[in-house]
C-alpha cells in the first residue's frame, strides 16, 4: 500500500474544498430534485436551462411543475420558453396551464397565446374557462320602473351568462351586463299599459330584454334572463299629479297676491291724490278771504253781495244738516 506523501496533503485538501464548492454551487443553481422529477415524468429540461433560469430570476418550480402537468394532460403546444416568457411578463403560469388543460378536456378551442393574452389582460383565464363550461348566474339589484298608468314596479332579475373566450380581451364585464339588463327592464315595464300586465306575465320583461342582444361587445353570452321577483312600489303618477296641483295652487296664490298688492297700491295712490286735492281746496279756501278783501278795496264787491254770500253758505249748511239727519233716520229705520 502506497503511503500518502505528506507534501501532497495540502493539495488534496484544496481539491476537496474546490469539489465541495462546485457541488454546492450545482445544487444551489440547479435543482437536481426538480430535474429528476421532470425526467421521470417524461419532460426533458437541460441543466443549462435550469441554470439560466436562476440568472434570469425565474423560479424553476414555477415553470417545470406546470410543464409537467401540461405534458401529463397531453398538451404538446406548451414549451419551456413560452412559460418562461409568460412568467417574465408578470403572468400566472400555473393558472394559464390549468385553463389550457380544462379547455382541452371540455373541447373548448383555446391556445397558449390566447390564454396568455387573457391572463395578462387582468382576467382570470382559469375562471373564464370554468364559467364557459359551467355558466353562472348574476343577480341584478332591485330595478325601479314605472308603467304607463303611473304605478311603480320593483323587479329583480337573474341573468345566466357563459364566458365568451374570444371576447375576453377587450370585452365588457359583468357591470355592463347588469347595467344593460337594468335598462331593458325599465324599458319593458315602461312600455306596459298597466302594472297588472307585468304582474300577470313577468316573462314579458325577460322576453323583451333577451331579444335586445344585450351581450354584444361583452365578454359573456347571455343564455337566459329570469325575473325572480316583482313588487309594487309607489303610485308615482298620483304623486306627480298631486305635486302639479300643489304647484298650480301656489302659482294661483302668487298671482292673487300680486293682484291684491296692485289694488292696495292703487288705493294708496287714490288716497294720496284725494289728500292732494283736499289740500289744494283748503289752500284755495284760504285765499278766498284775501280775494274778498281785495274786491272790497276795489269796489267790486259790496256789503249786499257779501250778505248774499253768507246767506248762500247758511242755506248750504242747513241743507247738508237736513240731508245728514235724513240719512241717519233712514239707516235706523232699516
Short mmCIF file of C-alpha atoms in Angstrom, two decimals, residues 49 68 90 188 212 225 246 259 268 305 311 328:
data_model
loop_
_atom_site.label_atom_id
_atom_site.label_comp_id
_atom_site.label_asym_id
_atom_site.label_seq_id
_atom_site.Cartn_x
_atom_site.Cartn_y
_atom_site.Cartn_z
CA UNK A 49 -31.86 25.70 -18.99
CA UNK A 68 -45.12 18.51 -16.17
CA UNK A 90 -45.87 39.05 -15.00
CA UNK A 188 -90.05 46.84 -20.83
CA UNK A 212 -82.33 43.16 -27.43
CA UNK A 225 -82.96 36.24 -18.14
CA UNK A 246 -99.80 71.98 -5.43
CA UNK A 259 -103.40 91.45 -7.79
CA UNK A 268 -102.92 104.21 -1.71
CA UNK A 305 -123.06 140.93 -2.14
CA UNK A 311 -126.96 133.53 3.13
CA UNK A 328 -129.25 108.67 9.69
#
